[in-house]
JSON list of C-alpha atoms (C1' of nucleotides) in Angstrom, two decimals:
[
{"chain": "V", "resi": 220, "resn": "MET", "atom": "CA", "xyz": [-1.54, 21.71, -5.68]},
{"chain": "V", "resi": 221, "resn": "ASN", "atom": "CA", "xyz": [-1.91, 18.10, -6.40]},
{"chain": "V", "resi": 222, "resn": "TYR", "atom": "CA", "xyz": [-4.55, 16.16, -8.26]},
{"chain": "V", "resi": 223, "resn": "TRP", "atom": "CA", "xyz": [-6.15, 12.84, -7.45]},
{"chain": "V", "resi": 224, "resn": "LEU", "atom": "CA", "xyz": [-8.83, 10.41, -8.39]},
{"chain": "V", "resi": 225, "resn": "VAL", "atom": "CA", "xyz": [-10.87, 8.34, -5.97]},
{"chain": "V", "resi": 226, "resn": "LYS", "atom": "CA", "xyz": [-13.24, 5.50, -6.84]},
{"chain": "V", "resi": 227, "resn": "SER", "atom": "CA", "xyz": [-16.46, 4.50, -5.26]},
{"chain": "V", "resi": 228, "resn": "GLU", "atom": "CA", "xyz": [-19.14, 1.99, -6.25]},
{"chain": "V", "resi": 229, "resn": "PRO", "atom": "CA", "xyz": [-22.30, 3.91, -6.77]},
{"chain": "V", "resi": 230, "resn": "ALA", "atom": "CA", "xyz": [-24.28, 1.22, -4.93]},
{"chain": "V", "resi": 231, "resn": "ALA", "atom": "CA", "xyz": [-22.03, 1.81, -1.83]},
{"chain": "V", "resi": 232, "resn": "TYR", "atom": "CA", "xyz": [-21.64, 5.54, -2.06]},
{"chain": "V", "resi": 233, "resn": "SER", "atom": "CA", "xyz": [-22.53, 7.61, -4.99]},
{"chain": "V", "resi": 234, "resn": "TRP", "atom": "CA", "xyz": [-21.77, 11.20, -6.12]},
{"chain": "V", "resi": 235, "resn": "THR", "atom": "CA", "xyz": [-25.40, 11.98, -5.58]},
{"chain": "V", "resi": 236, "resn": "GLU", "atom": "CA", "xyz": [-25.18, 11.14, -1.90]},
{"chain": "V", "resi": 237, "resn": "PHE", "atom": "CA", "xyz": [-21.90, 12.98, -1.67]},
{"chain": "V", "resi": 238, "resn": "VAL", "atom": "CA", "xyz": [-23.47, 16.15, -2.94]},
{"chain": "V", "resi": 239, "resn": "ARG", "atom": "CA", "xyz": [-26.57, 15.74, -0.83]},
{"chain": "V", "resi": 240, "resn": "GLU", "atom": "CA", "xyz": [-24.36, 15.48, 2.24]},
{"chain": "V", "resi": 241, "resn": "GLY", "atom": "CA", "xyz": [-22.16, 18.34, 1.14]},
{"chain": "V", "resi": 242, "resn": "GLY", "atom": "CA", "xyz": [-19.05, 16.28, 1.72]},
{"chain": "V", "resi": 243, "resn": "THR", "atom": "CA", "xyz": [-17.79, 13.23, 3.55]},
{"chain": "V", "resi": 244, "resn": "ASP", "atom": "CA", "xyz": [-14.87, 11.69, 5.36]},
{"chain": "V", "resi": 245, "resn": "TRP", "atom": "CA", "xyz": [-13.29, 9.36, 2.89]},
{"chain": "V", "resi": 246, "resn": "THR", "atom": "CA", "xyz": [-13.00, 6.39, 5.26]},
{"chain": "V", "resi": 247, "resn": "ARG", "atom": "CA", "xyz": [-12.58, 2.62, 4.90]},
{"chain": "V", "resi": 248, "resn": "VAL", "atom": "CA", "xyz": [-9.52, 2.63, 2.65]},
{"chain": "V", "resi": 249, "resn": "ARG", "atom": "CA", "xyz": [-7.62, -0.58, 3.66]},
{"chain": "V", "resi": 250, "resn": "ASN", "atom": "CA", "xyz": [-4.80, -0.67, 1.13]},
{"chain": "V", "resi": 251, "resn": "PHE", "atom": "CA", "xyz": [-1.39, 0.57, 2.01]},
{"chain": "V", "resi": 252, "resn": "GLN", "atom": "CA", "xyz": [-0.63, 2.24, -1.30]},
{"chain": "V", "resi": 253, "resn": "ALA", "atom": "CA", "xyz": [-4.01, 4.07, -1.23]},
{"chain": "V", "resi": 254, "resn": "ARG", "atom": "CA", "xyz": [-3.44, 5.04, 2.37]},
{"chain": "V", "resi": 255, "resn": "ASN", "atom": "CA", "xyz": [-0.07, 6.60, 1.46]},
{"chain": "V", "resi": 256, "resn": "PHE", "atom": "CA", "xyz": [-1.76, 8.69, -1.20]},
{"chain": "V", "resi": 257, "resn": "LEU", "atom": "CA", "xyz": [-4.45, 9.87, 1.19]},
{"chain": "V", "resi": 258, "resn": "ARG", "atom": "CA", "xyz": [-1.67, 10.98, 3.52]},
{"chain": "V", "resi": 259, "resn": "GLN", "atom": "CA", "xyz": [-0.22, 13.22, 0.78]},
{"chain": "V", "resi": 260, "resn": "MET", "atom": "CA", "xyz": [-3.43, 14.96, 0.07]},
{"chain": "V", "resi": 261, "resn": "GLN", "atom": "CA", "xyz": [-3.60, 18.70, 1.09]},
{"chain": "V", "resi": 262, "resn": "PRO", "atom": "CA", "xyz": [-6.47, 21.08, 1.57]},
{"chain": "V", "resi": 263, "resn": "ALA", "atom": "CA", "xyz": [-7.52, 22.58, -1.82]},
{"chain": "V", "resi": 264, "resn": "ASP", "atom": "CA", "xyz": [-6.11, 19.65, -3.82]},
{"chain": "V", "resi": 265, "resn": "LEU", "atom": "CA", "xyz": [-8.66, 18.59, -6.50]},
{"chain": "V", "resi": 266, "resn": "VAL", "atom": "CA", "xyz": [-10.03, 15.11, -6.71]},
{"chain": "V", "resi": 267, "resn": "LEU", "atom": "CA", "xyz": [-11.98, 13.45, -9.55]},
{"chain": "V", "resi": 268, "resn": "PHE", "atom": "CA", "xyz": [-14.78, 11.21, -8.38]},
{"chain": "V", "resi": 269, "resn": "TYR", "atom": "CA", "xyz": [-15.13, 7.94, -10.36]},
{"chain": "V", "resi": 270, "resn": "HIS", "atom": "CA", "xyz": [-18.02, 5.48, -10.25]},
{"chain": "V", "resi": 271, "resn": "SER", "atom": "CA", "xyz": [-16.76, 2.00, -10.48]},
{"chain": "V", "resi": 272, "resn": "VAL", "atom": "CA", "xyz": [-18.42, -1.29, -11.44]},
{"chain": "V", "resi": 273, "resn": "SER", "atom": "CA", "xyz": [-21.90, -0.31, -12.44]},
{"chain": "V", "resi": 274, "resn": "ASP", "atom": "CA", "xyz": [-21.23, 3.11, -13.96]},
{"chain": "V", "resi": 275, "resn": "LYS", "atom": "CA", "xyz": [-17.54, 3.25, -14.91]},
{"chain": "V", "resi": 276, "resn": "GLN", "atom": "CA", "xyz": [-17.21, 6.92, -15.42]},
{"chain": "V", "resi": 277, "resn": "ILE", "atom": "CA", "xyz": [-15.81, 10.03, -13.83]},
{"chain": "V", "resi": 278, "resn": "VAL", "atom": "CA", "xyz": [-18.84, 12.00, -12.65]},
{"chain": "V", "resi": 279, "resn": "GLY", "atom": "CA", "xyz": [-17.55, 14.96, -10.66]},
{"chain": "V", "resi": 280, "resn": "VAL", "atom": "CA", "xyz": [-14.84, 17.13, -9.11]},
{"chain": "V", "resi": 281, "resn": "ALA", "atom": "CA", "xyz": [-14.33, 17.29, -5.39]},
{"chain": "V", "resi": 282, "resn": "GLU", "atom": "CA", "xyz": [-11.76, 19.07, -3.30]},
{"chain": "V", "resi": 283, "resn": "VAL", "atom": "CA", "xyz": [-9.75, 18.08, -0.20]},
{"chain": "V", "resi": 284, "resn": "ALA", "atom": "CA", "xyz": [-11.32, 20.03, 2.71]},
{"chain": "V", "resi": 285, "resn": "THR", "atom": "CA", "xyz": [-9.19, 18.51, 5.50]},
{"chain": "V", "resi": 286, "resn": "ALA", "atom": "CA", "xyz": [-5.88, 16.63, 5.31]},
{"chain": "V", "resi": 287, "resn": "ALA", "atom": "CA", "xyz": [-5.49, 13.06, 6.51]},
{"chain": "V", "resi": 288, "resn": "ALA", "atom": "CA", "xyz": [-6.56, 12.30, 10.05]},
{"chain": "V", "resi": 289, "resn": "PRO", "atom": "CA", "xyz": [-7.15, 8.89, 11.78]},
{"chain": "V", "resi": 290, "resn": "ASP", "atom": "CA", "xyz": [-9.98, 6.92, 10.16]},
{"chain": "V", "resi": 291, "resn": "ALA", "atom": "CA", "xyz": [-12.65, 6.66, 12.86]},
{"chain": "V", "resi": 292, "resn": "THR", "atom": "CA", "xyz": [-14.00, 3.45, 11.25]},
{"chain": "V", "resi": 293, "resn": "ALA", "atom": "CA", "xyz": [-10.66, 1.63, 11.66]},
{"chain": "V", "resi": 294, "resn": "PRO", "atom": "CA", "xyz": [-9.93, -0.67, 14.53]},
{"chain": "V", "resi": 295, "resn": "ALA", "atom": "CA", "xyz": [-8.06, 0.82, 17.58]},
{"chain": "V", "resi": 296, "resn": "GLY", "atom": "CA", "xyz": [-4.26, 0.37, 17.13]},
{"chain": "V", "resi": 297, "resn": "THR", "atom": "CA", "xyz": [-4.20, 0.55, 13.38]},
{"chain": "V", "resi": 298, "resn": "ASP", "atom": "CA", "xyz": [-3.15, 3.55, 11.45]},
{"chain": "V", "resi": 299, "resn": "TRP", "atom": "CA", "xyz": [-5.62, 3.86, 8.58]},
{"chain": "V", "resi": 300, "resn": "VAL", "atom": "CA", "xyz": [-6.55, 7.42, 7.73]},
{"chain": "V", "resi": 301, "resn": "ALA", "atom": "CA", "xyz": [-9.31, 9.49, 6.11]},
{"chain": "V", "resi": 302, "resn": "VAL", "atom": "CA", "xyz": [-9.51, 12.85, 4.38]},
{"chain": "V", "resi": 303, "resn": "ARG", "atom": "CA", "xyz": [-12.60, 15.05, 4.29]},
{"chain": "V", "resi": 304, "resn": "LEU", "atom": "CA", "xyz": [-13.77, 15.67, 0.80]},
{"chain": "V", "resi": 305, "resn": "GLN", "atom": "CA", "xyz": [-16.38, 18.18, -0.45]},
{"chain": "V", "resi": 306, "resn": "PRO", "atom": "CA", "xyz": [-18.09, 18.38, -3.81]},
{"chain": "V", "resi": 307, "resn": "ARG", "atom": "CA", "xyz": [-17.03, 21.09, -6.17]},
{"chain": "V", "resi": 308, "resn": "GLN", "atom": "CA", "xyz": [-18.98, 20.45, -9.36]},
{"chain": "V", "resi": 309, "resn": "PRO", "atom": "CA", "xyz": [-20.43, 17.66, -11.47]},
{"chain": "V", "resi": 310, "resn": "LEU", "atom": "CA", "xyz": [-18.85, 16.99, -14.86]},
{"chain": "V", "resi": 311, "resn": "PRO", "atom": "CA", "xyz": [-21.27, 18.37, -17.49]},
{"chain": "V", "resi": 312, "resn": "ALA", "atom": "CA", "xyz": [-20.12, 15.40, -19.64]},
{"chain": "V", "resi": 313, "resn": "PRO", "atom": "CA", "xyz": [-19.15, 12.35, -17.42]},
{"chain": "V", "resi": 314, "resn": "VAL", "atom": "CA", "xyz": [-16.01, 10.76, -18.76]},
{"chain": "V", "resi": 315, "resn": "SER", "atom": "CA", "xyz": [-16.34, 6.98, -19.29]},
{"chain": "V", "resi": 316, "resn": "LEU", "atom": "CA", "xyz": [-13.68, 4.42, -18.86]},
{"chain": "V", "resi": 317, "resn": "ALA", "atom": "CA", "xyz": [-14.01, 3.61, -22.53]},
{"chain": "V", "resi": 318, "resn": "ARG", "atom": "CA", "xyz": [-13.40, 7.20, -23.44]},
{"chain": "V", "resi": 319, "resn": "ILE", "atom": "CA", "xyz": [-10.35, 7.32, -21.19]},
{"chain": "V", "resi": 320, "resn": "LYS", "atom": "CA", "xyz": [-8.94, 4.23, -22.90]},
{"chain": "V", "resi": 321, "resn": "GLN", "atom": "CA", "xyz": [-9.30, 5.86, -26.32]},
{"chain": "V", "resi": 322, "resn": "ASP", "atom": "CA", "xyz": [-7.24, 8.93, -25.37]},
{"chain": "V", "resi": 323, "resn": "GLU", "atom": "CA", "xyz": [-3.55, 8.51, -25.88]},
{"chain": "V", "resi": 324, "resn": "ARG", "atom": "CA", "xyz": [-2.83, 11.35, -23.41]},
{"chain": "V", "resi": 325, "resn": "LEU", "atom": "CA", "xyz": [-4.28, 9.21, -20.66]},
{"chain": "V", "resi": 326, "resn": "SER", "atom": "CA", "xyz": [-2.54, 5.92, -21.42]},
{"chain": "V", "resi": 327, "resn": "GLN", "atom": "CA", "xyz": [-0.37, 6.10, -18.44]},
{"chain": "V", "resi": 328, "resn": "ILE", "atom": "CA", "xyz": [-3.00, 6.87, -15.68]},
{"chain": "V", "resi": 329, "resn": "ALA", "atom": "CA", "xyz": [-3.15, 4.59, -12.80]},
{"chain": "V", "resi": 330, "resn": "LEU", "atom": "CA", "xyz": [-6.88, 3.94, -13.30]},
{"chain": "V", "resi": 331, "resn": "LEU", "atom": "CA", "xyz": [-5.92, 1.90, -16.40]},
{"chain": "V", "resi": 332, "resn": "ARG", "atom": "CA", "xyz": [-2.56, 0.56, -15.17]},
{"chain": "V", "resi": 333, "resn": "GLN", "atom": "CA", "xyz": [-3.67, -0.53, -11.76]},
{"chain": "V", "resi": 334, "resn": "SER", "atom": "CA", "xyz": [-7.31, -1.17, -11.87]},
{"chain": "V", "resi": 335, "resn": "ARG", "atom": "CA", "xyz": [-7.91, -2.23, -8.26]},
{"chain": "V", "resi": 336, "resn": "LEU", "atom": "CA", "xyz": [-6.23, 0.84, -6.70]},
{"chain": "V", "resi": 337, "resn": "SER", "atom": "CA", "xyz": [-8.99, 3.06, -5.23]},
{"chain": "V", "resi": 338, "resn": "VAL", "atom": "CA", "xyz": [-7.06, 6.23, -4.45]},
{"chain": "V", "resi": 339, "resn": "MET", "atom": "CA", "xyz": [-4.52, 7.51, -7.05]},
{"chain": "V", "resi": 340, "resn": "PRO", "atom": "CA", "xyz": [-2.59, 10.57, -8.05]},
{"chain": "V", "resi": 341, "resn": "LEU", "atom": "CA", "xyz": [-3.12, 12.24, -11.37]},
{"chain": "V", "resi": 342, "resn": "LYS", "atom": "CA", "xyz": [-0.54, 14.30, -13.30]},
{"chain": "V", "resi": 343, "resn": "ALA", "atom": "CA", "xyz": [-1.68, 17.94, -13.82]},
{"chain": "V", "resi": 344, "resn": "GLU", "atom": "CA", "xyz": [-1.83, 17.30, -17.55]},
{"chain": "V", "resi": 345, "resn": "GLU", "atom": "CA", "xyz": [-3.98, 14.20, -17.06]},
{"chain": "V", "resi": 346, "resn": "PHE", "atom": "CA", "xyz": [-6.33, 16.16, -14.79]},
{"chain": "V", "resi": 347, "resn": "ASP", "atom": "CA", "xyz": [-6.59, 18.92, -17.42]},
{"chain": "V", "resi": 348, "resn": "VAL", "atom": "CA", "xyz": [-7.36, 16.37, -20.15]},
{"chain": "V", "resi": 349, "resn": "LEU", "atom": "CA", "xyz": [-10.06, 14.81, -18.08]},
{"chain": "V", "resi": 350, "resn": "LEU", "atom": "CA", "xyz": [-11.71, 18.19, -17.34]},
{"chain": "V", "resi": 351, "resn": "GLU", "atom": "CA", "xyz": [-11.62, 18.99, -21.03]},
{"chain": "V", "resi": 352, "resn": "LEU", "atom": "CA", "xyz": [-13.33, 15.75, -21.84]},
{"chain": "V", "resi": 353, "resn": "GLY", "atom": "CA", "xyz": [-15.75, 16.40, -19.05]},
{"chain": "V", "resi": 354, "resn": "GLU", "atom": "CA", "xyz": [-16.53, 19.78, -20.64]},
{"chain": "V", "resi": 355, "resn": "VAL", "atom": "CA", "xyz": [-15.77, 21.64, -17.43]},
{"chain": "V", "resi": 356, "resn": "LYS", "atom": "CA", "xyz": [-15.48, 25.26, -18.42]},
{"chain": "A", "resi": 248, "resn": "DG", "atom": "C1'", "xyz": [10.82, -17.14, 3.12]},
{"chain": "A", "resi": 249, "resn": "DC", "atom": "C1'", "xyz": [7.99, -19.55, -0.14]},
{"chain": "A", "resi": 250, "resn": "DC", "atom": "C1'", "xyz": [3.85, -20.71, -2.14]},
{"chain": "A", "resi": 251, "resn": "DA", "atom": "C1'", "xyz": [-0.92, -22.53, -2.41]},
{"chain": "A", "resi": 252, "resn": "DA", "atom": "C1'", "xyz": [-5.44, -21.26, -1.13]},
{"chain": "A", "resi": 253, "resn": "DC", "atom": "C1'", "xyz": [-8.59, -18.02, -0.80]},
{"chain": "A", "resi": 254, "resn": "DG", "atom": "C1'", "xyz": [-11.05, -13.38, -0.80]},
{"chain": "A", "resi": 255, "resn": "DT", "atom": "C1'", "xyz": [-11.88, -8.96, -3.06]},
{"chain": "A", "resi": 256, "resn": "DT", "atom": "C1'", "xyz": [-12.10, -5.66, -6.70]},
{"chain": "A", "resi": 257, "resn": "DG", "atom": "C1'", "xyz": [-13.62, -4.44, -10.96]},
{"chain": "A", "resi": 258, "resn": "DG", "atom": "C1'", "xyz": [-13.94, -4.95, -15.98]},
{"chain": "A", "resi": 259, "resn": "DC", "atom": "C1'", "xyz": [-16.09, -7.58, -19.58]},
{"chain": "B", "resi": 54, "resn": "DG", "atom": "C1'", "xyz": [-21.45, -15.12, -14.58]},
{"chain": "B", "resi": 55, "resn": "DC", "atom": "C1'", "xyz": [-16.69, -15.23, -15.52]},
{"chain": "B", "resi": 56, "resn": "DC", "atom": "C1'", "xyz": [-12.11, -14.19, -14.92]},
{"chain": "B", "resi": 57, "resn": "DA", "atom": "C1'", "xyz": [-7.71, -11.47, -14.32]},
{"chain": "B", "resi": 58, "resn": "DA", "atom": "C1'", "xyz": [-5.12, -8.93, -11.09]},
{"chain": "B", "resi": 59, "resn": "DC", "atom": "C1'", "xyz": [-3.72, -8.58, -6.65]},
{"chain": "B", "resi": 60, "resn": "DG", "atom": "C1'", "xyz": [-3.72, -8.68, -1.66]},
{"chain": "B", "resi": 61, "resn": "DT", "atom": "C1'", "xyz": [-3.79, -11.62, 2.58]},
{"chain": "B", "resi": 62, "resn": "DT", "atom": "C1'", "xyz": [-3.52, -15.76, 5.22]},
{"chain": "B", "resi": 63, "resn": "DG", "atom": "C1'", "xyz": [-1.48, -19.78, 6.78]},
{"chain": "B", "resi": 64, "resn": "DG", "atom": "C1'", "xyz": [1.02, -24.22, 6.36]},
{"chain": "B", "resi": 65, "resn": "DC", "atom": "C1'", "xyz": [5.45, -25.86, 5.69]}
]
DNA sequence: GCCAACGTTGGC
DNA sequence: GCCAACGTTGGC
């Protein structure tokens, strides 16, 4: 079991839309490092859903439904991939970027160290801390 | 292969 | 609105 975090601008695609649709193919990732992480995702891995830019907080927990497959939105001849994600539960208490920065246990997470990366791994301990802050029972 | 110019992301 | 970080493009 691995743990991940994905980012989305709510204006482009929000947690609310994700829940309404019951899941989505996580397409349009066009960064090699992020793509490599997508390829490592396995069904049942848990994924935190972060709203960037206008919201700047983690709002929910999703899970990988289907491992990486070719991204249907990518041009022919390229090898970008997408995974299928489905919502699991909202965070009772969304965890803000400011809150994350305050917690020493989270000082090494990629969200802080590499702010532009849109798909990143989380250590199990980091994931647990974030669920705790999010008041997920 | 280097690097300047430019575009995008995302926080402040 | 600004700017830092970083990726991409293209001239040389």
